[in-house]
Short mmCIF file of C-alpha atoms and ligand atoms in Angstrom, two decimals:
data_model
loop_
_atom_site.label_atom_id
_atom_site.label_comp_id
_atom_site.label_asym_id
_atom_site.label_seq_id
_atom_site.Cartn_x
_atom_site.Cartn_y
_atom_site.Cartn_z
CA MET W 1 39.32 -9.22 -16.79
CA ALA W 2 37.34 -12.38 -16.28
CA LEU W 3 37.60 -13.90 -12.64
CA ASN W 4 38.49 -17.64 -12.39
CA VAL W 5 36.52 -19.13 -9.35
CA LEU W 6 36.76 -22.56 -7.47
CA SER W 7 33.51 -23.44 -6.10
CA VAL W 8 33.68 -26.36 -3.98
CA ALA W 9 30.70 -28.31 -2.65
CA SER W 10 29.30 -31.75 -1.88
CA GLU W 11 26.37 -31.42 -4.17
CA ALA W 12 25.07 -29.94 -7.58
CA VAL W 13 22.39 -30.32 -9.77
CA PRO W 14 21.78 -31.94 -12.02
CA LEU W 15 24.26 -34.69 -10.36
CA VAL W 16 23.46 -35.12 -6.70
CA LYS W 17 20.94 -33.36 -4.41
CA THR W 18 19.78 -33.87 -1.08
CA GLY W 19 18.62 -30.35 -0.59
CA GLY W 20 18.55 -26.48 -1.89
CA LEU W 21 22.40 -26.72 -1.50
CA ALA W 22 22.59 -28.67 -4.95
CA ASP W 23 20.05 -26.20 -6.43
CA VAL W 24 22.33 -23.23 -5.60
CA VAL W 25 25.66 -24.78 -6.46
CA GLY W 26 24.19 -25.85 -9.74
CA ALA W 27 22.80 -22.81 -10.68
CA LEU W 28 25.90 -20.53 -9.76
CA PRO W 29 28.14 -20.72 -12.46
CA ALA W 30 25.59 -20.08 -15.20
CA ALA W 31 24.33 -16.95 -12.73
CA LEU W 32 27.70 -15.83 -12.71
CA ALA W 33 28.98 -16.18 -16.10
CA PRO W 34 27.44 -12.81 -17.56
CA HIS W 35 29.19 -10.81 -14.68
CA GLY W 36 32.86 -12.01 -16.27
CA ALA W 37 33.05 -14.77 -13.39
CA VAL W 38 33.96 -18.35 -14.57
CA LEU W 39 32.97 -20.92 -12.00
CA THR W 40 34.79 -24.25 -11.90
CA THR W 41 32.75 -26.37 -9.51
CA LEU W 42 34.75 -29.11 -7.81
CA LEU W 43 32.42 -32.19 -6.56
CA PRO W 44 33.27 -35.32 -4.91
CA GLY W 45 33.33 -38.48 -7.18
CA PHE W 46 30.06 -39.91 -5.84
CA PRO W 47 29.00 -42.76 -8.35
CA ALA W 48 26.22 -40.56 -9.91
CA VAL W 49 28.83 -37.83 -10.69
CA LEU W 50 31.14 -40.50 -12.19
CA GLU W 51 28.52 -42.20 -14.26
CA ALA W 52 27.72 -38.31 -15.49
CA LEU W 53 31.09 -37.65 -16.25
CA GLY W 54 32.10 -40.92 -18.49
CA ARG W 55 35.55 -40.93 -19.67
CA ALA W 56 37.42 -38.02 -18.30
CA LYS W 57 40.67 -36.08 -18.48
CA VAL W 58 42.92 -37.05 -15.63
CA LEU W 59 44.33 -33.54 -14.15
CA HIS W 60 46.12 -34.95 -11.10
CA ARG W 61 46.76 -38.22 -9.27
CA TYR W 62 47.30 -38.48 -5.53
CA ASP W 63 48.95 -41.70 -4.22
CA SER W 64 47.46 -41.09 -0.92
CA LEU W 65 45.02 -38.01 -0.24
CA LEU W 66 44.94 -37.98 3.60
CA GLY W 67 45.07 -42.00 3.44
CA GLN W 68 43.23 -42.98 0.18
CA PRO W 69 44.43 -42.93 -3.36
CA ALA W 70 42.79 -40.29 -5.53
CA ARG W 71 42.50 -38.44 -8.88
CA LEU W 72 41.37 -35.26 -10.29
CA LEU W 73 39.33 -35.62 -13.32
CA ALA W 74 38.09 -33.07 -15.52
CA GLY W 75 34.31 -32.68 -16.77
CA LYS W 76 31.48 -30.46 -17.34
CA LEU W 77 28.51 -29.34 -15.13
CA GLY W 78 26.01 -28.25 -17.91
CA ASP W 79 28.43 -26.27 -20.06
CA GLN W 80 30.47 -25.13 -17.30
CA PRO W 81 33.54 -26.48 -16.01
CA LEU W 82 33.85 -29.31 -13.30
CA ILE W 83 36.47 -31.05 -11.53
CA VAL W 84 35.77 -34.25 -9.74
CA LEU W 85 37.66 -35.87 -6.96
CA ASP W 86 37.63 -39.43 -7.98
CA ALA W 87 38.66 -41.18 -4.53
CA PRO W 88 36.56 -44.88 -4.40
CA GLY W 89 37.83 -45.36 -0.91
CA TYR W 90 35.98 -42.09 0.05
CA PHE W 91 33.06 -42.01 -2.22
CA ALA W 92 32.03 -45.08 -4.04
CA ARG W 93 29.67 -46.45 -1.74
CA GLU W 94 25.97 -47.41 -1.86
CA GLY W 95 23.96 -45.30 0.61
CA GLY W 96 23.39 -41.62 1.15
CA LEU W 97 25.83 -38.86 0.44
CA TYR W 98 26.34 -38.66 3.73
CA THR W 99 24.92 -41.38 5.51
CA GLY W 100 25.17 -45.34 5.32
CA PRO W 101 22.24 -47.83 4.67
CA ASP W 102 21.30 -47.53 8.13
CA GLY W 103 20.61 -43.55 7.94
CA LYS W 104 23.56 -42.92 10.22
CA ASP W 105 26.34 -40.44 9.19
CA TRP W 106 29.19 -42.31 7.63
CA GLY W 107 32.00 -42.75 10.56
CA ASP W 108 34.72 -41.24 8.36
CA ASN W 109 33.07 -38.20 7.13
CA TRP W 110 35.41 -35.94 8.55
CA ARG W 111 38.19 -37.63 6.53
CA ARG W 112 35.78 -37.72 3.31
CA PHE W 113 35.40 -33.77 3.40
CA ALA W 114 38.71 -32.98 4.76
CA ALA W 115 40.13 -34.86 1.62
CA LEU W 116 37.91 -32.91 -0.59
CA GLY W 117 38.91 -29.54 1.26
CA ARG W 118 42.63 -30.63 0.88
CA ALA W 119 42.20 -31.23 -3.00
CA ALA W 120 40.52 -27.85 -3.28
CA ALA W 121 43.46 -26.03 -1.65
CA ASP W 122 45.94 -28.03 -3.86
CA LEU W 123 43.71 -26.69 -6.98
CA ALA W 124 43.53 -23.27 -5.76
CA GLY W 125 47.36 -22.86 -5.04
CA GLY W 126 48.26 -24.16 -8.61
CA LEU W 127 48.45 -27.95 -8.53
CA VAL W 128 47.23 -28.28 -11.96
CA LYS W 129 49.29 -26.18 -14.98
CA GLY W 130 46.97 -24.00 -16.66
CA ARG W 131 44.01 -24.11 -13.82
CA LYS W 132 44.65 -20.79 -11.89
CA PHE W 133 41.99 -19.48 -9.54
CA ASP W 134 41.81 -16.00 -8.26
CA LEU W 135 39.49 -17.13 -5.16
CA VAL W 136 38.00 -19.94 -3.52
CA HIS W 137 34.18 -20.30 -2.99
CA ALA W 138 33.30 -22.90 -0.19
CA HIS W 139 29.73 -23.96 0.66
CA ASP W 140 28.85 -25.60 3.96
CA TRP W 141 30.90 -27.81 6.25
CA GLN W 142 31.58 -30.09 3.52
CA ALA W 143 33.63 -27.72 1.60
CA ALA W 144 34.93 -25.66 4.70
CA MET W 145 38.07 -27.20 5.37
CA ALA W 146 39.48 -26.11 1.81
CA LEU W 147 39.74 -22.74 3.76
CA ALA W 148 41.62 -23.81 6.73
CA TYR W 149 44.19 -25.63 4.25
CA LEU W 150 44.55 -22.76 2.27
CA ARG W 151 45.25 -20.73 5.71
CA PHE W 152 47.15 -22.92 7.57
CA ALA W 153 48.67 -25.39 4.81
CA PRO W 154 48.94 -24.25 1.50
CA LEU W 155 50.64 -26.05 -1.13
CA PRO W 156 53.98 -24.89 -0.84
CA GLY W 157 55.40 -21.90 -2.65
CA SER W 158 51.62 -20.87 -3.56
CA LYS W 159 50.19 -17.35 -3.31
CA PRO W 160 47.56 -16.44 -0.66
CA VAL W 161 44.24 -17.02 -2.15
CA PRO W 162 41.21 -15.00 -1.12
CA SER W 163 37.72 -16.99 -0.17
CA VAL W 164 34.36 -16.39 0.54
CA MET W 165 32.60 -18.97 2.93
CA THR W 166 28.75 -19.40 2.05
CA VAL W 167 26.67 -20.95 5.04
CA HIS W 168 23.60 -22.43 3.73
CA ASN W 169 22.70 -23.72 7.10
CA MET W 170 24.20 -23.35 10.95
CA ALA W 171 22.47 -26.19 11.77
CA PHE W 172 25.17 -28.69 10.18
CA GLN W 173 28.50 -28.15 11.12
CA GLY W 174 30.74 -30.87 10.73
CA TYR W 175 31.73 -31.05 14.36
CA TYR W 176 34.41 -34.01 15.41
CA PRO W 177 36.32 -35.23 18.31
CA ARG W 178 39.58 -33.68 18.84
CA GLU W 179 41.64 -36.86 17.90
CA VAL W 180 40.95 -36.34 14.25
CA PHE W 181 42.91 -32.96 14.41
CA LYS W 182 46.27 -35.03 14.33
CA GLU W 183 44.82 -36.82 10.94
CA LEU W 184 43.90 -33.87 9.16
CA GLY W 185 47.83 -32.76 8.23
CA LEU W 186 47.29 -29.29 9.64
CA PRO W 187 49.87 -27.69 11.46
CA ARG W 188 49.78 -27.27 15.29
CA ARG W 189 49.06 -23.50 15.30
CA ALA W 190 45.64 -24.17 13.44
CA TRP W 191 44.64 -25.91 16.61
CA ALA W 192 43.45 -22.50 18.35
CA ILE W 193 40.23 -20.63 19.14
CA ASP W 194 40.47 -18.66 15.92
CA GLY W 195 41.39 -21.75 13.77
CA VAL W 196 39.93 -25.21 13.75
CA GLU W 197 39.05 -25.90 17.58
CA PHE W 198 35.88 -25.68 18.61
CA HIS W 199 34.51 -26.90 22.08
CA ALA W 200 37.92 -28.84 22.34
CA GLY W 201 37.15 -30.67 19.28
CA VAL W 202 37.26 -30.04 15.41
CA GLY W 203 34.63 -27.61 13.80
CA PHE W 204 34.77 -27.98 9.87
CA LEU W 205 32.22 -25.12 9.60
CA LYS W 206 33.97 -22.92 11.98
CA ALA W 207 37.32 -23.44 10.77
CA GLY W 208 35.87 -21.94 7.28
CA MET W 209 34.20 -19.42 8.92
CA GLU W 210 37.17 -18.21 10.62
CA ALA W 211 39.53 -18.46 7.64
CA ALA W 212 37.24 -16.66 4.95
CA SER W 213 38.12 -13.30 3.90
CA VAL W 214 34.17 -13.06 3.83
CA ILE W 215 31.24 -15.05 5.09
CA THR W 216 27.72 -15.12 3.17
CA THR W 217 24.70 -16.56 4.09
CA VAL W 218 21.54 -17.12 1.64
CA SER W 219 19.42 -14.46 3.13
CA PRO W 220 19.77 -11.09 4.50
CA SER W 221 17.39 -12.04 7.34
CA TYR W 222 19.26 -15.26 8.03
CA ALA W 223 22.45 -13.04 8.31
CA LEU W 224 21.17 -11.02 11.04
CA GLU W 225 19.60 -14.12 12.92
CA ILE W 226 22.66 -16.03 13.25
CA ARG W 227 23.75 -13.24 15.65
CA GLU W 228 21.77 -14.80 18.15
CA ALA W 229 22.30 -17.92 19.96
CA GLU W 230 18.72 -19.46 18.83
CA PHE W 231 20.05 -19.46 14.99
CA GLY W 232 23.79 -19.50 15.33
CA MET W 233 23.95 -22.67 17.37
CA GLY W 234 27.04 -21.97 19.14
CA LEU W 235 28.78 -19.71 16.01
CA GLU W 236 26.76 -16.73 17.07
CA GLY W 237 30.09 -15.03 18.77
CA LEU W 238 32.11 -15.93 15.38
CA VAL W 239 29.46 -14.13 13.44
CA ILE W 240 29.49 -10.89 15.72
CA ASN W 241 32.92 -10.66 15.82
CA ARG W 242 33.66 -10.94 12.00
CA GLY W 243 30.85 -8.19 11.89
CA SER W 244 30.62 -6.66 8.29
CA LEU W 245 32.43 -9.47 6.92
CA VAL W 246 29.30 -11.39 7.27
CA ARG W 247 26.67 -10.77 4.58
CA GLY W 248 23.40 -12.05 3.18
CA ILE W 249 22.73 -12.83 -0.55
CA VAL W 250 19.26 -14.51 -1.37
CA ASN W 251 19.27 -17.40 -3.67
CA GLY W 252 17.72 -17.19 -7.06
CA ILE W 253 15.99 -20.06 -8.72
CA ASP W 254 16.87 -21.60 -12.12
CA PRO W 255 14.62 -20.70 -14.82
CA ALA W 256 15.82 -23.76 -16.76
CA GLU W 257 14.49 -26.08 -14.30
CA TRP W 258 11.60 -23.94 -12.99
CA ASP W 259 9.23 -22.32 -15.20
CA PRO W 260 5.75 -23.28 -15.66
CA ALA W 261 5.75 -22.28 -19.29
CA ARG W 262 7.77 -24.94 -20.69
CA ASP W 263 7.90 -27.85 -17.43
CA PRO W 264 7.69 -31.12 -18.94
CA HIS W 265 6.66 -32.51 -15.98
CA LEU W 266 3.16 -30.79 -16.26
CA ALA W 267 0.18 -31.79 -17.80
CA ALA W 268 -0.63 -28.43 -18.52
CA THR W 269 1.88 -25.73 -18.85
CA TYR W 270 0.89 -22.03 -18.32
CA THR W 271 1.70 -18.58 -17.54
CA ALA W 272 0.10 -15.73 -15.46
CA ARG W 273 -2.34 -15.02 -18.24
CA THR W 274 -3.32 -18.49 -18.43
CA LEU W 275 -3.68 -19.50 -14.88
CA PRO W 276 -7.05 -21.62 -15.51
CA ARG W 277 -4.74 -24.23 -17.28
CA ARG W 278 -3.34 -25.14 -13.90
CA SER W 279 -7.00 -26.99 -13.19
CA ALA W 280 -5.88 -29.86 -15.20
CA ASN W 281 -2.73 -30.11 -13.28
CA LYS W 282 -4.81 -29.97 -9.99
CA ARG W 283 -6.92 -32.60 -11.15
CA ALA W 284 -4.01 -34.87 -11.85
CA LEU W 285 -2.23 -34.02 -8.45
CA GLU W 286 -5.54 -34.79 -7.08
CA ALA W 287 -5.65 -38.27 -8.74
CA GLU W 288 -2.41 -39.35 -7.98
CA PHE W 289 -2.37 -38.56 -4.11
CA GLY W 290 -5.99 -40.43 -4.24
CA LEU W 291 -7.54 -37.05 -2.81
CA GLU W 292 -11.17 -36.25 -3.56
CA PRO W 293 -12.06 -32.95 -5.23
CA GLY W 294 -13.29 -30.39 -3.13
CA GLU W 295 -14.22 -26.69 -2.61
CA GLY W 296 -11.10 -25.57 -0.65
CA PRO W 297 -7.59 -25.31 -1.50
CA LEU W 298 -5.34 -28.00 -2.27
CA PHE W 299 -2.12 -27.24 0.22
CA VAL W 300 1.01 -29.08 -0.88
CA VAL W 301 4.25 -29.88 1.26
CA ILE W 302 7.48 -30.71 -0.61
CA SER W 303 10.04 -30.83 2.31
CA ARG W 304 12.79 -32.79 4.39
CA LEU W 305 10.74 -34.12 7.40
CA THR W 306 13.01 -32.50 10.33
CA TRP W 307 12.62 -30.68 12.96
CA GLN W 308 13.59 -27.43 11.21
CA LYS W 309 11.02 -27.87 9.00
CA GLY W 310 8.14 -27.79 11.76
CA ILE W 311 6.42 -30.74 10.34
CA ASP W 312 5.41 -32.10 13.86
CA VAL W 313 3.62 -28.88 14.31
CA LEU W 314 1.88 -29.24 10.73
CA LEU W 315 0.78 -32.63 12.43
CA GLU W 316 -0.83 -31.05 14.87
CA VAL W 317 -2.84 -28.69 12.62
CA LEU W 318 -3.95 -30.95 10.20
CA ASP W 319 -7.61 -31.99 11.67
CA HIS W 320 -8.15 -28.08 11.56
CA LEU W 321 -7.12 -27.71 7.97
CA VAL W 322 -9.40 -30.71 6.93
CA GLY W 323 -12.16 -29.12 9.29
CA ILE W 324 -12.20 -25.96 7.17
CA GLY W 325 -12.37 -27.44 3.74
CA GLY W 326 -8.71 -27.75 3.14
CA ARG W 327 -6.84 -30.79 1.33
CA LEU W 328 -3.15 -31.99 1.64
CA ALA W 329 -0.86 -33.53 -0.49
CA LEU W 330 2.82 -34.11 0.87
CA LEU W 331 6.11 -35.44 -0.47
CA GLY W 332 8.83 -35.87 1.98
CA SER W 333 11.48 -38.15 3.47
CA GLY W 334 13.25 -37.72 6.83
CA ASP W 335 12.56 -38.62 10.54
CA ALA W 336 11.20 -42.21 10.69
CA GLY W 337 8.58 -41.10 13.60
CA ILE W 338 7.24 -38.04 11.56
CA GLU W 339 6.64 -40.23 8.50
CA ALA W 340 4.81 -42.64 10.46
CA GLN W 341 2.62 -39.67 12.21
CA LEU W 342 2.18 -38.57 8.62
CA GLN W 343 0.93 -41.49 7.09
CA ALA W 344 -1.33 -42.44 10.33
CA ALA W 345 -2.95 -38.71 9.45
CA ALA W 346 -3.40 -39.86 5.73
CA ALA W 347 -5.05 -43.12 7.03
CA ARG W 348 -7.49 -40.73 9.26
CA HIS W 349 -8.58 -38.62 6.85
CA PRO W 350 -8.82 -40.79 3.46
CA GLY W 351 -9.62 -38.57 0.45
CA ARG W 352 -8.36 -35.31 2.30
CA ILE W 353 -4.66 -36.06 3.08
CA GLY W 354 -2.25 -37.75 1.02
CA VAL W 355 1.49 -38.67 2.15
CA ARG W 356 4.18 -39.69 -0.15
CA ILE W 357 7.19 -40.62 1.47
CA GLY W 358 10.44 -40.36 -0.73
CA TYR W 359 12.46 -38.15 -2.84
CA ASP W 360 10.90 -37.61 -6.11
CA GLU W 361 11.93 -34.46 -8.49
CA ALA W 362 9.36 -34.57 -10.96
CA LEU W 363 6.32 -35.10 -8.53
CA SER W 364 7.79 -32.04 -6.92
CA HIS W 365 7.25 -30.04 -9.80
CA ARG W 366 3.78 -31.46 -10.64
CA MET W 367 2.75 -30.48 -6.87
CA GLN W 368 4.10 -26.81 -7.69
CA GLY W 369 2.11 -26.80 -10.92
CA GLY W 370 -1.20 -28.10 -9.23
CA GLY W 371 -1.31 -27.12 -5.57
CA ASP W 372 -3.27 -23.92 -4.84
CA ALA W 373 -0.56 -23.14 -1.91
CA ILE W 374 2.41 -24.50 -0.44
CA LEU W 375 3.05 -24.89 3.26
CA VAL W 376 6.62 -24.00 4.61
CA PRO W 377 6.15 -23.91 8.58
CA SER W 378 9.87 -23.99 9.12
CA ARG W 379 11.39 -22.94 12.77
CA PHE W 380 14.23 -21.36 10.86
CA GLU W 381 14.85 -20.99 7.32
CA PRO W 382 18.02 -19.74 5.73
CA CYS W 383 16.60 -19.01 2.47
CA GLY W 384 14.21 -21.67 1.26
CA LEU W 385 13.60 -22.55 -2.00
CA THR W 386 10.30 -24.25 -2.24
CA GLN W 387 8.39 -21.05 -1.42
CA LEU W 388 10.43 -19.45 -4.53
CA TYR W 389 9.42 -22.37 -6.54
CA GLY W 390 5.56 -21.65 -5.44
CA LEU W 391 5.95 -17.94 -6.22
CA ALA W 392 6.91 -18.93 -9.92
CA TYR W 393 4.30 -21.60 -10.37
CA ALA W 394 1.45 -19.56 -8.84
CA CYS W 395 1.22 -22.04 -5.64
CA VAL W 396 0.81 -19.23 -2.91
CA PRO W 397 3.27 -19.69 -0.49
CA VAL W 398 2.12 -20.01 3.34
CA VAL W 399 5.28 -19.23 5.33
CA ALA W 400 6.76 -18.69 8.86
CA ARG W 401 8.12 -15.45 9.34
CA THR W 402 11.72 -16.45 9.76
CA GLY W 403 15.19 -16.07 7.27
CA GLY W 404 14.47 -16.23 3.72
CA LEU W 405 10.81 -16.86 4.00
CA ALA W 406 10.72 -13.61 5.58
CA ASP W 407 12.60 -11.98 3.25
CA THR W 408 10.87 -13.47 -0.11
CA ILE W 409 7.19 -13.79 0.93
CA ILE W 410 4.92 -10.09 0.90
CA ASP W 411 1.96 -11.21 3.55
CA ALA W 412 -1.40 -10.71 2.07
CA ASN W 413 -2.67 -8.15 4.98
CA LEU W 414 -5.29 -5.68 4.17
CA ALA W 415 -2.74 -3.03 2.88
CA ALA W 416 -0.66 -5.41 0.88
CA CYS W 417 -3.68 -6.86 -0.59
CA ALA W 418 -5.19 -3.18 -1.38
CA ALA W 419 -1.80 -2.14 -2.89
CA GLY W 420 -1.71 -5.60 -5.08
CA ALA W 421 1.62 -6.18 -3.45
CA ALA W 422 0.44 -9.39 -1.63
CA THR W 423 2.33 -12.81 -2.93
CA GLY W 424 1.52 -15.00 0.11
CA VAL W 425 0.75 -15.66 3.72
CA GLN W 426 3.17 -15.37 6.71
CA PHE W 427 2.87 -16.20 10.51
CA SER W 428 5.07 -15.55 13.27
CA GLY W 429 5.81 -18.31 15.68
CA VAL W 430 5.76 -22.15 14.45
CA SER W 431 3.11 -23.24 17.13
CA TYR W 432 -0.60 -24.34 16.82
CA HIS W 433 -2.43 -21.30 16.99
CA PRO W 434 -0.45 -18.94 14.38
CA LEU W 435 -0.19 -21.95 11.92
CA ALA W 436 -4.03 -22.65 12.45
CA ALA W 437 -4.90 -19.02 11.93
CA ALA W 438 -2.58 -18.78 8.63
CA ILE W 439 -4.13 -21.79 7.20
CA SER W 440 -7.81 -20.20 8.06
CA ARG W 441 -6.76 -17.14 6.42
CA THR W 442 -5.49 -18.69 3.50
CA VAL W 443 -8.97 -20.65 2.96
CA ALA W 444 -10.68 -17.42 3.64
CA LEU W 445 -8.68 -15.47 0.69
CA PHE W 446 -8.89 -18.50 -1.54
CA HIS W 447 -12.65 -18.26 -1.59
CA GLN W 448 -12.22 -14.55 -2.70
CA ALA W 449 -11.47 -15.79 -6.17
CA GLU W 450 -10.34 -11.89 -7.54
CA VAL W 451 -8.14 -11.40 -4.78
CA TRP W 452 -6.33 -14.91 -4.85
CA GLN W 453 -5.56 -14.48 -8.40
CA THR W 454 -3.94 -11.27 -7.71
CA ILE W 455 -1.79 -12.70 -5.26
CA GLN W 456 -0.96 -15.64 -7.69
CA ARG W 457 -0.13 -13.23 -10.35
CA ARG W 458 1.79 -10.91 -8.30
CA GLY W 459 3.80 -13.90 -6.96
CA MET W 460 4.59 -15.10 -10.84
CA LYS W 461 6.05 -11.43 -11.51
CA ALA W 462 8.16 -11.54 -8.35
CA ASP W 463 11.86 -11.57 -9.81
CA PHE W 464 14.01 -14.35 -7.87
CA SER W 465 15.63 -15.31 -11.05
CA TRP W 466 19.52 -15.12 -10.42
CA THR W 467 19.76 -11.98 -12.28
CA SER W 468 20.43 -9.70 -9.16
CA SER W 469 22.01 -11.97 -6.99
CA GLY W 470 24.46 -13.31 -9.52
CA LYS W 471 25.56 -9.88 -9.63
CA LEU W 472 25.66 -9.14 -5.97
CA TYR W 473 28.14 -12.36 -5.65
CA ALA W 474 30.13 -10.95 -8.65
CA ASP W 475 30.72 -7.84 -6.81
CA LEU W 476 31.39 -9.63 -3.64
CA TYR W 477 34.26 -11.50 -5.52
CA ARG W 478 35.76 -8.60 -6.94
CA GLU W 479 35.46 -6.89 -3.55
CA VAL W 480 37.41 -9.57 -1.81
CA ILE W 481 39.84 -10.03 -4.63
CA ALA W 482 40.73 -6.34 -4.05
CA GLY W 483 41.27 -6.80 -0.64
P1 ADP Z 501 16.47 -27.19 2.23
O1 ADP Z 501 17.89 -27.39 1.50
O2 ADP Z 501 16.70 -26.80 3.76
O3 ADP Z 501 16.06 -28.90 2.33
P2 ADP Z 501 14.98 -25.75 0.44
O4 ADP Z 501 13.97 -25.17 0.45
O5 ADP Z 501 16.44 -24.99 -0.03
O6 ADP Z 501 15.29 -26.32 1.61
O7 ADP Z 501 15.19 -26.83 -0.70
C1 ADP Z 501 14.86 -27.94 -0.85
C2 ADP Z 501 15.00 -28.54 -1.88
O8 ADP Z 501 14.68 -29.96 -2.14
C3 ADP Z 501 14.01 -28.11 -3.21
O9 ADP Z 501 14.50 -28.02 -4.56
C4 ADP Z 501 12.95 -28.95 -3.01
O10 ADP Z 501 12.00 -28.98 -3.95
C5 ADP Z 501 13.57 -30.30 -2.81
N1 ADP Z 501 12.85 -31.11 -2.11
C6 ADP Z 501 12.72 -31.30 -0.72
N2 ADP Z 501 12.30 -32.60 -0.79
C7 ADP Z 501 12.08 -33.52 -1.67
C8 ADP Z 501 11.43 -34.43 -2.01
N3 ADP Z 501 11.14 -35.36 -1.18
N4 ADP Z 501 11.10 -34.83 -3.24
C9 ADP Z 501 11.67 -34.18 -4.08
N5 ADP Z 501 12.22 -32.60 -3.93
C10 ADP Z 501 12.52 -32.38 -2.58
C1 GLC Z 502 19.89 -24.97 3.10
C2 GLC Z 502 18.92 -24.18 3.95
C3 GLC Z 502 18.01 -23.49 3.10
C4 GLC Z 502 18.58 -23.09 1.67
C5 GLC Z 502 19.05 -24.00 0.92
C6 GLC Z 502 20.12 -23.41 -0.26
O1 GLC Z 502 19.49 -26.33 2.77
O2 GLC Z 502 18.23 -24.96 5.08
O3 GLC Z 502 17.24 -22.68 3.57
O4 GLC Z 502 17.27 -22.56 0.97
O5 GLC Z 502 20.45 -24.50 1.79
O6 GLC Z 502 20.73 -22.28 0.13
#
């Protein structure tokens, strides 16, 4: 029998995206469809979402959803069902999804995403006739309150609904002062150590993780790492307590979006058999970033510019990278201080380092299709997608040995190279020496053309489509529903 799952999140490709969460939420419905699960995605009515929706059927009207009028609208995400929470008071704003034009978090984020959670719990409880759900799948803190409402304040008369809470990043928890509790419409008993209370405030992610039937994170290694304080970020005790109910399922990539054989963004499309065609993309990329042609590899970085991503350490090794013949094209945005330092580094190394500050999906494809190697020096990485796109595009990943990066890349050590198994370069510890050594090693490998091409081709063959992870989620849904 088909399973009906309500997948709740704040972003989904192709409608709204600030990071990998959107890629995953956007890809899951098609990934699960072959396994007999129909995912209906619930998204906030951000302007871009409503615009794409056009005229839509109204499923429900709220006079007041935690203080604002709201509607639930039916639509499509690709060819899969979508429900949009249209609440202009919460979501019709100029600025970012979570931050205002000043770059600071919206002061009412707690209310905006509690409202999303309330609506999700209502839907799951049977609010709309003809829309029944067997399970709720909540993604990250923005959706986590859905599970707290289902647990402590379900729609009157509804049956309990099993749930999965997927944590894409423990660093973002949705933590608010205790005063917001009384505004959430939860009973007093929810204010408990195993409820929504967290260090005398309200923890959205924590509340979802406590309430969920099963918790997942986006790679097996990260599922283990978050048992430690360094990665668990205060929730390691909860993770340990929930024991075998915390699982790791690695993300896939969506071949409809990321396939070098038919990527409309590339000057030249290619396959593992036609790798030399990449050189046209490389030349185009050099021109786009104002880089001089050179013998050494062209490194690329596509990243949020934050502490997590280790870009501050990358800055330290740039002189070394250039000194041994490398060049760098970087696309990213985030921390203003890091942005300024990157631009200063580009000015110091004209023709060798090119920096583009901003968010540009099409350019990110051209970089994967033309770069020789993609650097991902993350301090922690729950899964990471850019290294997976790098594999698919023969842009060899050079990654820190952490989380999903450790799980998805096979280091080009002697044994792996001899066995033809290597797909990239890994290094341990995000600091100057390990990163500089990894860059030196990459440059040396690049100059051994045959070895390099074997690594590229092997990476392209690695299967990070959703085929296996889609099945893992479907099996998990069935396990959770069976109780
Ligand atoms: P995270 O979600 O932590 O940022 P991931 O590697 O999982 O890291 O996903 C990042 C996603 O965002 C990828 O699809 C990547 O290509 C994209 N991305 C990141 N920064 C940019 C940018 N400046 N321009 C275009 N795409 C970007
Ligand atoms: C988060 C993580 C990233 C992961 C993405 C999608 O943003 O930082 O590692 O790939 O979610 O799961």
